[in-house]
CSV table of C-alpha atoms (C1' of nucleotides) in Angstrom, one decimal:
chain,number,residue,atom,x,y,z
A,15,UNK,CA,0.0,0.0,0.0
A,16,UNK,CA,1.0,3.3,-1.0
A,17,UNK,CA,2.0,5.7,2.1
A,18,UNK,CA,1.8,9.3,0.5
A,19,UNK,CA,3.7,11.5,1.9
A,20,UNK,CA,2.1,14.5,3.6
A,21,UNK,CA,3.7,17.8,3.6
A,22,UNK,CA,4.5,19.6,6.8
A,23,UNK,CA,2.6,22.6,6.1
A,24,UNK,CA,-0.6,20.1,5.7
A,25,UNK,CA,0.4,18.5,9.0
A,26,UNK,CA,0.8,22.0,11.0
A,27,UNK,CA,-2.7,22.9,10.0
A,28,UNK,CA,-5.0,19.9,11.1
A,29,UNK,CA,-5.0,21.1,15.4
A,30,UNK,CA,-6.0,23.9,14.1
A,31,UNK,CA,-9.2,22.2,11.5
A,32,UNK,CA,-9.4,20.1,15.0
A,33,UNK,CA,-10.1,23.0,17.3
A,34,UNK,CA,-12.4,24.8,14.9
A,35,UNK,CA,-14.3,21.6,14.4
A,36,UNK,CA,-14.7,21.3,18.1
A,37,UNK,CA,-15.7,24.2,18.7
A,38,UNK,CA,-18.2,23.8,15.7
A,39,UNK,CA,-19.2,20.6,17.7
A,40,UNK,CA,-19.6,22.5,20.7
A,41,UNK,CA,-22.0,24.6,19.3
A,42,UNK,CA,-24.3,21.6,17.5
A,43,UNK,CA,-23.1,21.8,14.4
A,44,UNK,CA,-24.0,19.0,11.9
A,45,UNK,CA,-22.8,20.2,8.7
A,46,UNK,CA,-20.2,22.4,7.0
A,47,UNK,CA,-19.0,23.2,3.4
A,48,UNK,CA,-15.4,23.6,2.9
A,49,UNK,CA,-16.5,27.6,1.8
A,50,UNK,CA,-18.4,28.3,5.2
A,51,UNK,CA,-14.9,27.0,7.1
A,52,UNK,CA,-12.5,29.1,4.6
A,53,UNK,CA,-15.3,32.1,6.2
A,54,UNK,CA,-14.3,31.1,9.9
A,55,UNK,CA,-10.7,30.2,9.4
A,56,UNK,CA,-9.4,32.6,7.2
A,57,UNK,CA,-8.1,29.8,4.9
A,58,UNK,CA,-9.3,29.5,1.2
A,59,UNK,CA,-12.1,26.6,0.3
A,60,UNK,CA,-9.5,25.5,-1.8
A,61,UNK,CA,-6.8,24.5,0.5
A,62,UNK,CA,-9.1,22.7,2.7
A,63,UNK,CA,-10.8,20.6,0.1
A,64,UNK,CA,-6.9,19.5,-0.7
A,65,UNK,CA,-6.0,19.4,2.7
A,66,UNK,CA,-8.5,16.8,3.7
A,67,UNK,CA,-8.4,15.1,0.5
A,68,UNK,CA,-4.6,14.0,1.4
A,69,UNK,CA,-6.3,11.6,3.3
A,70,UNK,CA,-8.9,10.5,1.4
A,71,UNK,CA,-12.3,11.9,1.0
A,72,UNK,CA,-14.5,13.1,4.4
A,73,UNK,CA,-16.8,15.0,2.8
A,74,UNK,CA,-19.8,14.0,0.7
A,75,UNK,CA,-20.5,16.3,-2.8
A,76,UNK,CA,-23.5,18.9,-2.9
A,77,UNK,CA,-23.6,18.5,1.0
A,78,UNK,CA,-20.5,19.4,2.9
A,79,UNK,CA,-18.8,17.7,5.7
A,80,UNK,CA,-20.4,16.3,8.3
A,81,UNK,CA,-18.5,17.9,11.5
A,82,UNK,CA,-19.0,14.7,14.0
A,83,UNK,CA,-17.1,12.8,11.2
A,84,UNK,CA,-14.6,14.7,10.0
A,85,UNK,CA,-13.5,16.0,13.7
A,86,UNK,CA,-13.1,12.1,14.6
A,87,UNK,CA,-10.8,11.6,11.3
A,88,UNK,CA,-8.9,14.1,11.8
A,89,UNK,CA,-8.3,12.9,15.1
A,90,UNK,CA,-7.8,9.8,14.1
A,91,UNK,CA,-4.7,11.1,11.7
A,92,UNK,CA,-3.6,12.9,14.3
A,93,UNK,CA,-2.9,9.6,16.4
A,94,UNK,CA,-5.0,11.4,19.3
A,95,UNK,CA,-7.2,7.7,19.7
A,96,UNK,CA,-3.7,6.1,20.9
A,97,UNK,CA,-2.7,6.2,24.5
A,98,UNK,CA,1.4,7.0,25.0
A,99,UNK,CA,3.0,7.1,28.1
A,100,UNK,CA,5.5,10.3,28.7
A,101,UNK,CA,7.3,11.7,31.6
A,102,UNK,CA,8.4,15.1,32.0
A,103,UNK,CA,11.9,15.6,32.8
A,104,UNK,CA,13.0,18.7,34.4
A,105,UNK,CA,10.8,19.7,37.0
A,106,UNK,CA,11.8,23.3,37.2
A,107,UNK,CA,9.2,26.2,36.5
A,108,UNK,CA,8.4,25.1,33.0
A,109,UNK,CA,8.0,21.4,33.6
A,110,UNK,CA,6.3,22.2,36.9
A,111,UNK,CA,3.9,24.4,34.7
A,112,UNK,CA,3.5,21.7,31.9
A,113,UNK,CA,2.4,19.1,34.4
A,114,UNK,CA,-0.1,20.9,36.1
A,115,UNK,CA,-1.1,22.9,33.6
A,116,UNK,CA,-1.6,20.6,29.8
A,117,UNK,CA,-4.6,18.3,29.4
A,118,UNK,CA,-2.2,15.4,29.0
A,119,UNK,CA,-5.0,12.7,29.6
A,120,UNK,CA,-7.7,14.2,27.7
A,121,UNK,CA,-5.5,13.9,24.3
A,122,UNK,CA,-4.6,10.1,25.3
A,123,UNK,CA,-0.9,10.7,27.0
A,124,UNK,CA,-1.0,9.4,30.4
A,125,UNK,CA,1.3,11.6,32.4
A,126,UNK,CA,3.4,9.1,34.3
A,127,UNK,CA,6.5,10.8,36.1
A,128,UNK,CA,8.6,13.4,36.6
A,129,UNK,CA,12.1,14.0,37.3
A,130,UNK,CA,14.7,16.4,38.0
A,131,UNK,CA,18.5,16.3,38.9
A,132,UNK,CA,18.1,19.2,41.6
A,133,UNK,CA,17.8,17.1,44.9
A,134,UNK,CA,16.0,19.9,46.9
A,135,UNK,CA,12.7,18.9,44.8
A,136,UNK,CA,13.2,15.3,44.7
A,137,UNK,CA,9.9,13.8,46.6
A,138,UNK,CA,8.4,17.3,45.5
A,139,UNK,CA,4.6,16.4,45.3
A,140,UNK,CA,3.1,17.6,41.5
A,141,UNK,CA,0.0,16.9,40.5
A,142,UNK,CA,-0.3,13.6,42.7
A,143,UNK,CA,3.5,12.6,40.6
A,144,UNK,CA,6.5,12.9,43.2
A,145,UNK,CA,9.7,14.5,42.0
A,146,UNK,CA,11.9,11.2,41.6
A,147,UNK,CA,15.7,12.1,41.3
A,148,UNK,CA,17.8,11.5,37.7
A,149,UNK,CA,19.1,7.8,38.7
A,150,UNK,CA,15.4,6.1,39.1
A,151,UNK,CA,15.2,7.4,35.3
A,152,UNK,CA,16.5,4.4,33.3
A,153,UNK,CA,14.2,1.8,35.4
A,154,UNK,CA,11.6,3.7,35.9
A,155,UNK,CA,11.1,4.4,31.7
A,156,UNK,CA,11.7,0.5,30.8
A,157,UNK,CA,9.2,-0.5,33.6
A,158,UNK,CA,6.5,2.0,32.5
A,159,UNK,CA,6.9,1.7,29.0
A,160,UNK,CA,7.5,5.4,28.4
A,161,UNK,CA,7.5,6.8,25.1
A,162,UNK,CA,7.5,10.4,25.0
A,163,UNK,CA,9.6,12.1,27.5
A,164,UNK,CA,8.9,16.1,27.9
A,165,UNK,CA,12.2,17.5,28.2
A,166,UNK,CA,12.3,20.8,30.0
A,167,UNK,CA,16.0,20.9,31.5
A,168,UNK,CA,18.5,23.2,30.3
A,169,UNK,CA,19.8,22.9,27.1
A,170,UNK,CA,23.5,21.8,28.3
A,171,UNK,CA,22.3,18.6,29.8
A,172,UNK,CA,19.6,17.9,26.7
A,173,UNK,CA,21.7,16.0,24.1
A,174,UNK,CA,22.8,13.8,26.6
A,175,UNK,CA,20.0,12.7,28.3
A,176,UNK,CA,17.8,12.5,24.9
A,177,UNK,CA,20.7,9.7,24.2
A,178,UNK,CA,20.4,8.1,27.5
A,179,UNK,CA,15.9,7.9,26.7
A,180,UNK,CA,17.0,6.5,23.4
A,181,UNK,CA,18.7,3.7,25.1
A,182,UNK,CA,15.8,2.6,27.7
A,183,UNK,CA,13.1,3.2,25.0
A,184,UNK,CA,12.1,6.3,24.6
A,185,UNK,CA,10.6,7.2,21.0
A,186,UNK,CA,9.5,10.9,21.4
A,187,UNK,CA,10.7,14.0,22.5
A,188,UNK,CA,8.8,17.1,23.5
A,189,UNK,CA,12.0,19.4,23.8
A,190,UNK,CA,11.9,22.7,25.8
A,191,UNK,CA,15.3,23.1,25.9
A,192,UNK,CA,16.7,25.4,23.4
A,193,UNK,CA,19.1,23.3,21.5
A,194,UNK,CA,18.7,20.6,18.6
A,195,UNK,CA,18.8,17.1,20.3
A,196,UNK,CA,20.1,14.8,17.2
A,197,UNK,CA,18.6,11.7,17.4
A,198,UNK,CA,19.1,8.6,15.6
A,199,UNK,CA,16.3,7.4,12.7
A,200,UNK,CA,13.2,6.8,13.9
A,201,UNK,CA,13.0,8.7,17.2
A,202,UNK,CA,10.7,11.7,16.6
A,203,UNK,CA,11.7,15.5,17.9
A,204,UNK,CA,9.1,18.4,18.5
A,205,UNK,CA,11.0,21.4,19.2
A,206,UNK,CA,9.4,24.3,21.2
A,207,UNK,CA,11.9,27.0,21.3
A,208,UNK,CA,10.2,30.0,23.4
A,209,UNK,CA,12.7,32.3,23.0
A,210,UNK,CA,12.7,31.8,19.1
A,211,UNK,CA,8.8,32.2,19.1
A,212,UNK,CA,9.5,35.8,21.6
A,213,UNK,CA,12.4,36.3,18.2
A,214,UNK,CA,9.6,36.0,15.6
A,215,UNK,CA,7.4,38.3,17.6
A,216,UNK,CA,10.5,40.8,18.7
A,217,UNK,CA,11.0,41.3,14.2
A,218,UNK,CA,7.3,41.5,13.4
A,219,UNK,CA,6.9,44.8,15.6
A,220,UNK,CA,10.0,46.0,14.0
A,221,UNK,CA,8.9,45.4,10.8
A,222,UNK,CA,5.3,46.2,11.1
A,223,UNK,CA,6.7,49.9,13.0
A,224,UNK,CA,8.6,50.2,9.6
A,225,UNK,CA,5.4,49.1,7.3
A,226,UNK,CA,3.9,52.4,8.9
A,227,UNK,CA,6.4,54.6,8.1
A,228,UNK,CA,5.4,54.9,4.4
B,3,UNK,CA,13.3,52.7,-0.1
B,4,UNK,CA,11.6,49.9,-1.3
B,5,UNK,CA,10.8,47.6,1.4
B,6,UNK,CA,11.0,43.9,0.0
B,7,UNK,CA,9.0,41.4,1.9
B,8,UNK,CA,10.8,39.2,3.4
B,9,UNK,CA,8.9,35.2,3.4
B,10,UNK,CA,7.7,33.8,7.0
B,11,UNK,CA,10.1,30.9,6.1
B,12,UNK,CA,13.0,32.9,6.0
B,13,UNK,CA,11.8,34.8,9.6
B,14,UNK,CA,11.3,31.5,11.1
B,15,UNK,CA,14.8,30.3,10.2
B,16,UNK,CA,17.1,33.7,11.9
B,17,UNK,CA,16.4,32.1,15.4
B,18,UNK,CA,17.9,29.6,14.7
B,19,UNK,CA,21.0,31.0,12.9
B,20,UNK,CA,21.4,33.6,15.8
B,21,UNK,CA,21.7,30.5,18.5
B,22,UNK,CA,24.7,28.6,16.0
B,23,UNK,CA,26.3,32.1,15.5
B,24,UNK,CA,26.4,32.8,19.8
B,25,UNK,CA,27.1,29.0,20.0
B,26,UNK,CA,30.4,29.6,17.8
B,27,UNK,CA,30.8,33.5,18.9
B,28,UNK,CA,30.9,31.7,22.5
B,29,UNK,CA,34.2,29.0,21.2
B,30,UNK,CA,35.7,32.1,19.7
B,31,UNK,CA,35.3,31.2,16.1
B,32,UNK,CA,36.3,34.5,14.1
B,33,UNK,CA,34.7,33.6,10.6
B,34,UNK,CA,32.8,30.9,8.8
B,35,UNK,CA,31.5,30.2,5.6
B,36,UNK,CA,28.2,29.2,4.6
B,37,UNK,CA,29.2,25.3,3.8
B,38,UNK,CA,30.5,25.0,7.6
B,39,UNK,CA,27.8,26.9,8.7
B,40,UNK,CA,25.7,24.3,6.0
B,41,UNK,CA,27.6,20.9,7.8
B,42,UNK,CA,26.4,22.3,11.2
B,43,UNK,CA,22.9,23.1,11.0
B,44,UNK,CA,22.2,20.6,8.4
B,45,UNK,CA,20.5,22.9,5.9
B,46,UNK,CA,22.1,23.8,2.4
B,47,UNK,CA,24.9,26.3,2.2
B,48,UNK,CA,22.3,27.6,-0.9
B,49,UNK,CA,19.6,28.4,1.4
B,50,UNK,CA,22.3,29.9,3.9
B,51,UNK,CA,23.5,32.5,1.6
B,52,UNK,CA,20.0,32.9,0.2
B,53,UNK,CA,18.0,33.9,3.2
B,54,UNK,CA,21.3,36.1,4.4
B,55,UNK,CA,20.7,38.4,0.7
B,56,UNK,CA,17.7,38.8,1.9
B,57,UNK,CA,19.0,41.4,4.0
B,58,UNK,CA,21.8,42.8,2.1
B,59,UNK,CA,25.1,41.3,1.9
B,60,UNK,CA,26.9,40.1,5.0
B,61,UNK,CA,29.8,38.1,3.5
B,62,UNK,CA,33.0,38.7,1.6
B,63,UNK,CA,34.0,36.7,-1.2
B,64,UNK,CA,36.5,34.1,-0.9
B,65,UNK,CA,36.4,34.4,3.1
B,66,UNK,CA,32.9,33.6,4.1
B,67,UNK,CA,31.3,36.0,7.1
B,68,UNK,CA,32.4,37.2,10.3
B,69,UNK,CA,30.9,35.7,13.3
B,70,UNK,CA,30.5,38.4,15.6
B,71,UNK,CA,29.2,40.7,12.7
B,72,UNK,CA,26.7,38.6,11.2
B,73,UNK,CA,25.2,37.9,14.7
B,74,UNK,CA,24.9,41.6,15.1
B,75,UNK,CA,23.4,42.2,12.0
B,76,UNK,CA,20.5,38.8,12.8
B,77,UNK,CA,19.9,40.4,15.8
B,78,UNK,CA,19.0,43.6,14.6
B,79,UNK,CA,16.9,42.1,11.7
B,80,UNK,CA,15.1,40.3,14.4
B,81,UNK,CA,14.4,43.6,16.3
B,82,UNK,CA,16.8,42.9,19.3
B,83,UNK,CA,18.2,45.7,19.8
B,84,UNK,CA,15.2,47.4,20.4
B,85,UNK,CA,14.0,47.5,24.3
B,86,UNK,CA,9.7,46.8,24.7
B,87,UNK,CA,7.7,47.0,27.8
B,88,UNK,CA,6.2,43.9,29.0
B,89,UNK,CA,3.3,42.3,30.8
B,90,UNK,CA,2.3,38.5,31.3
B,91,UNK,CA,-2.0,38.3,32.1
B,92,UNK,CA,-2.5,35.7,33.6
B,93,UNK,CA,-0.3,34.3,36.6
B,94,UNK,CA,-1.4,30.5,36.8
B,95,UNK,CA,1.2,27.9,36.3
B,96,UNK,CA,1.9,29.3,32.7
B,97,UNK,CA,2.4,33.0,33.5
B,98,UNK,CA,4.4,32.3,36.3
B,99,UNK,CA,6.6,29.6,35.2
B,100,UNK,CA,7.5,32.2,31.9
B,101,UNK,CA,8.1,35.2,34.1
B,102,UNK,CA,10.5,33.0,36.4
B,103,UNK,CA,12.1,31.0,33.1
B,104,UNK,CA,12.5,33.1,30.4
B,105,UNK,CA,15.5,35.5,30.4
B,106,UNK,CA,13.3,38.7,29.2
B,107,UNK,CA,16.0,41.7,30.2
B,108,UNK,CA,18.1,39.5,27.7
B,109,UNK,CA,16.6,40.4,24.7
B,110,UNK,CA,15.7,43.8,25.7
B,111,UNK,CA,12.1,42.7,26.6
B,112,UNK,CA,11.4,44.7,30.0
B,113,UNK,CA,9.3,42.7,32.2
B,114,UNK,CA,7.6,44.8,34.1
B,115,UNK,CA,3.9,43.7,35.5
B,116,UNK,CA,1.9,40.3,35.6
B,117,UNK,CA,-1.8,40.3,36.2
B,118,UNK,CA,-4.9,37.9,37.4
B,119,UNK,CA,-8.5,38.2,38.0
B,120,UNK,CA,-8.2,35.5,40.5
B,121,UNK,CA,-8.3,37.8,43.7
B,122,UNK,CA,-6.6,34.6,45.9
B,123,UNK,CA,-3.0,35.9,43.1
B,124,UNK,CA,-3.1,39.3,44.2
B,125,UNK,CA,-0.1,41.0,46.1
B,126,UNK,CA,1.8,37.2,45.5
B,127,UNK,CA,4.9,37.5,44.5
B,128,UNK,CA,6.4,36.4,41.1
B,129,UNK,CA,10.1,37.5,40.2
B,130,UNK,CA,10.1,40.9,42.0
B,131,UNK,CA,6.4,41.4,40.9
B,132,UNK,CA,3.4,41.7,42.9
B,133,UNK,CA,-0.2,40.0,41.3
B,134,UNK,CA,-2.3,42.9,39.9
B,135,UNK,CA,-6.2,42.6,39.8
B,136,UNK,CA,-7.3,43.2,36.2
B,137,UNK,CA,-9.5,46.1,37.3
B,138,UNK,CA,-5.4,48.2,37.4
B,139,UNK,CA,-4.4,46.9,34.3
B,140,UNK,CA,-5.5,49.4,31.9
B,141,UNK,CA,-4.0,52.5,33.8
B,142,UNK,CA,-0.7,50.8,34.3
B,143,UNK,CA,-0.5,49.7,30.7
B,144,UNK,CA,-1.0,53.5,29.8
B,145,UNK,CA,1.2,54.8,32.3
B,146,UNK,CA,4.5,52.8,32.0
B,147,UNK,CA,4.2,52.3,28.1
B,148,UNK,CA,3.1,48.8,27.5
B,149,UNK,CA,4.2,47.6,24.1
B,150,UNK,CA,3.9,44.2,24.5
B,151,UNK,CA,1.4,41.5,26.2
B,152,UNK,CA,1.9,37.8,26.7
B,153,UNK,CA,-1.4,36.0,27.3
B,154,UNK,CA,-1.3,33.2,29.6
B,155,UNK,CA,-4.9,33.2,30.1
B,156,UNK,CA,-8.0,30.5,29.7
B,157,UNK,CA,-9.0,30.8,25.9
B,158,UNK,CA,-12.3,32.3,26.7
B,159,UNK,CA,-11.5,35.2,28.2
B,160,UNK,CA,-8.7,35.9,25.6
B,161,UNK,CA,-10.1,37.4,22.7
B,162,UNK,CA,-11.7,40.4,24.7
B,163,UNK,CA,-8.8,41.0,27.0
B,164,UNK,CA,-6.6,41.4,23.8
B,165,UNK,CA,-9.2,43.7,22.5
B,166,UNK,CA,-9.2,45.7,25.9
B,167,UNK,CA,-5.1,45.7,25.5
B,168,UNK,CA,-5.7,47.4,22.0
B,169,UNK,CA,-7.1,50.0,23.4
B,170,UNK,CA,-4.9,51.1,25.8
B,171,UNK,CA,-2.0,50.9,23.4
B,172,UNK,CA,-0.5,47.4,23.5
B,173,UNK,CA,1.0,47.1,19.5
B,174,UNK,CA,1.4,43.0,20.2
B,175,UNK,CA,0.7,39.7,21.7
B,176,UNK,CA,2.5,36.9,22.6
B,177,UNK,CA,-0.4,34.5,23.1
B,178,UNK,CA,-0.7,31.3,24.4
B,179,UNK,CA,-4.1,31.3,25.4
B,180,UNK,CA,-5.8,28.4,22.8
B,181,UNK,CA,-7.6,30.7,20.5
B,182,UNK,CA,-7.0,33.2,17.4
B,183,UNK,CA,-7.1,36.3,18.8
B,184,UNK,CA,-8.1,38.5,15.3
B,185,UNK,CA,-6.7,41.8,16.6
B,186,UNK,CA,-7.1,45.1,14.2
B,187,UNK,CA,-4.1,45.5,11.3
B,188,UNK,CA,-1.2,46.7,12.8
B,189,UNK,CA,-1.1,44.8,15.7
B,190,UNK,CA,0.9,42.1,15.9
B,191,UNK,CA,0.3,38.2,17.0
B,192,UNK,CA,3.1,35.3,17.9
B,193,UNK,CA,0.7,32.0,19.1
B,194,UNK,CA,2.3,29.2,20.8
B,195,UNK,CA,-0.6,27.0,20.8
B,196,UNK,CA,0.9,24.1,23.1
B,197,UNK,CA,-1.3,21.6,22.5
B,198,UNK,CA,-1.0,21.9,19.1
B,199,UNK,CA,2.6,21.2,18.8
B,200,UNK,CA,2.0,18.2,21.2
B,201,UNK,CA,-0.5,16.9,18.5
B,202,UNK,CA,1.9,17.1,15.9
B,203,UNK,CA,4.0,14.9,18.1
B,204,UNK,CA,1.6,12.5,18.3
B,205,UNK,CA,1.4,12.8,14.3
B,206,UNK,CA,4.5,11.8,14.1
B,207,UNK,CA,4.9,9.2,16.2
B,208,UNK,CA,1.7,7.5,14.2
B,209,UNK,CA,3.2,8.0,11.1
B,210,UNK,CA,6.7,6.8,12.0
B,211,UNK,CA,5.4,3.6,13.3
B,212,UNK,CA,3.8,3.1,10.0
B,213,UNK,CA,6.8,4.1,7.7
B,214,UNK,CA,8.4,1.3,10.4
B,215,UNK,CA,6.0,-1.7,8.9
B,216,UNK,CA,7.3,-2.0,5.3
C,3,DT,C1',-34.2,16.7,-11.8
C,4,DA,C1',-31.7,20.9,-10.5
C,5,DG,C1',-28.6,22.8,-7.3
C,6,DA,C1',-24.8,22.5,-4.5
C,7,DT,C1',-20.4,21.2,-3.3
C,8,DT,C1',-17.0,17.9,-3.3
C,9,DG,C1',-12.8,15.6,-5.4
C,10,DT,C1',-9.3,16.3,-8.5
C,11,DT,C1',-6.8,18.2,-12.4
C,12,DA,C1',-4.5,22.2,-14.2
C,13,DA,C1',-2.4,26.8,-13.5
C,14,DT,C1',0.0,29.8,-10.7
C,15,DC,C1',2.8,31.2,-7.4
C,16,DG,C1',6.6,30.9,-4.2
C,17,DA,C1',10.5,28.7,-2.0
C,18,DT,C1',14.6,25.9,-2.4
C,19,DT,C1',18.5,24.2,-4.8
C,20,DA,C1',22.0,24.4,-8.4
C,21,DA,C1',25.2,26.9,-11.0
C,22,DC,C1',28.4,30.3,-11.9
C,23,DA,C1',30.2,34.9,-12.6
C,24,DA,C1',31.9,38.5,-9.6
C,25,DT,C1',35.4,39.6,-6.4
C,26,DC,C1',37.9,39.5,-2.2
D,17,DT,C1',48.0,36.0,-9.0
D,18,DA,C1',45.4,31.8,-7.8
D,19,DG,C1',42.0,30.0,-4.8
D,20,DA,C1',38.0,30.4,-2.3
D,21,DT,C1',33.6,31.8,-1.4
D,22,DT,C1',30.1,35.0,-1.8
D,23,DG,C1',26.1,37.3,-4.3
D,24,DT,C1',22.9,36.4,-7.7
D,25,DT,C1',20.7,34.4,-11.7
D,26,DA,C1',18.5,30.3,-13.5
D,27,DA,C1',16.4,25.8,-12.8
D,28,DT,C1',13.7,22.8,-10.1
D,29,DC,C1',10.7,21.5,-6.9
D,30,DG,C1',6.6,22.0,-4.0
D,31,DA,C1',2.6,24.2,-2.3
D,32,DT,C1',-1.4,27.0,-3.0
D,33,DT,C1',-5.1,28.6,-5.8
D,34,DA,C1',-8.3,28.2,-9.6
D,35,DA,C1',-11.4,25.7,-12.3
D,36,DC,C1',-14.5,22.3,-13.4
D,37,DA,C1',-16.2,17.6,-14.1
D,38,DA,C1',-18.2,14.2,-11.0
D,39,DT,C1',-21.9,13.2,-8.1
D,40,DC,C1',-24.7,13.4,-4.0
DNA sequence: TAGATTGTTAATCGATTAACAATC
DNA sequence: TAGATTGTTAATCGATTAACAATC
């Protein structure tokens, strides 16, 4: 069986179809043409008609989509109906914030331990998770069957504990820290670089000041 | 002057140049030419000297481009050299963990208030800042020059705080809060819509294991 | 059936890569 | 000067938009 490739800019866009559709779902919506959700998204027709027919057809001709259906497909792509196990290492401000703070269950990863190298938080109560120190790592991720670790740890100590995951099992990283981890084929990296986000933001009001100038 | 518009790709990419360039300014590397730089970051030395023309030449033939310079003249593409006022809204786990975690003064991003309508915040302390009640936002935001807003708030109450920010001068938003905010032109947005990177995560994890089976 | 809207092909637009002349 | 490497043009590749036949 042919597996298409799908582009990343496709990819990048379907939490946001997702969240639309939810909300649409929210509000008892049945149906929806690919030209009413270009109206609420800002997107044209077109793009979404191509978008979702990367995957096959949702959508039925002369009616629309129906928004129950196409929310649960989209889902489905999204790999949102599989359960994954991930701990969160790094429990400084931003892994403490992650833990309590992201829906981890509702999307189907079970949330199942944190750790941190700083000794003063070990036994550190979490949202009902302990702080366990760095050494339980290794056991504790081959016993659990973790498969996405959240790393929110400086960026010195990343590279080598994305290795060490990579040896006990660990297939996914969620990477905080501001560095490029370099991991072998197969093991998946989604980089969230804050401070290159506040960069994009920092030369759009520069530019934009500019724009007005003229 | 004609200002030539420069693509989002291009944008997105300067972070990332500016964190090799301090990376190598840091080991004391004097110069380096776009295949080094090309071996390192693992994109084409093409696209290197590409996105750098954007800007205006930064290079000299036959020797490549000085480190320290280059960085300088990335940095002030992006706007870093420019010093914004700053609040966070919103002190939960998110506000808070990004006022104590991210290096604002750094970048020249002035930190200078953080604000909740949850009345049990108020008067806590977060980094050498006191909780505000939303009722003192306004005034403060006009008295001490508010450029910029980061919204750590619960997506429903997002899209008229923004508003109410507009009109007391705020020019952009860094917004986490899990909703397009559809400010008035001029005003600037940078999301980072968490859950939506975690999805594509889970995306690629799915599709992995699938590339894995043939 | 007639009308509406998808699925899909073709056209356009933009971004990346390749090639090479300019020049340090 | 010869060698190296940029700046820049041209070629390729990919993504978006437009158009329309298929069909519900």
């Amino acid at each position: 069986m042919e597996e298409k490739i799908i582009s990343q800019a496709v990819i990048a866009r379907l939490p946001r179809y997702l969240r639309y559709l939810g909300e649409l779902k929210d509000s008892n919506v049945e149906r929806i043409s690919s030209m009413e959700l270009s109206d609420l998204m800002n997107v044209t027709a077109s793009q979404i008609r191509q978008d979702f027919n990367n995957f096959g057809g949702f959508g039925q001709q002369g009616y629309g989509y129906k928004v129950n259906y196409l929310y649960d497909e989209i889902a489905k792509i999204l790999g949102l109906n599989k359960t994954h196990h991930l701990i969160i290492v790094g429990a400084g401000n931003l892994g403490q914030a992650l833990a309590n703070y992201m829906n981890f269950e509702r999307r189907g990863f079970h949330f199942k331990g944190i750790f941190d190298s700083d000794e003063s938080l070990h036994g550190k109560k979490i949202r009902d998770m302990y702080v366990q120190s760095m050494d339980e790592m290794e056991s504790f991720v081959k016993e659990n069957d973790i498969d996405i670790a959240v790393l929110t740890i400086p960026k010195n100590g990343a590279v080598k504990v994305a290795e060490q995951l990579v040896n006990c099992g660990v297939k996914a990283f969620w990477n905080f820290a501001h560095t490029d981890l370099n991991v072998p084929a197969g093991i998946v990296v989604e980089n969230v670089h804050l401070s290159d986000s506040l960069m994009k933001l920092s030369y759009k009001i520069t530019r934009n000041e500019s724009e007005i100038m003229h």
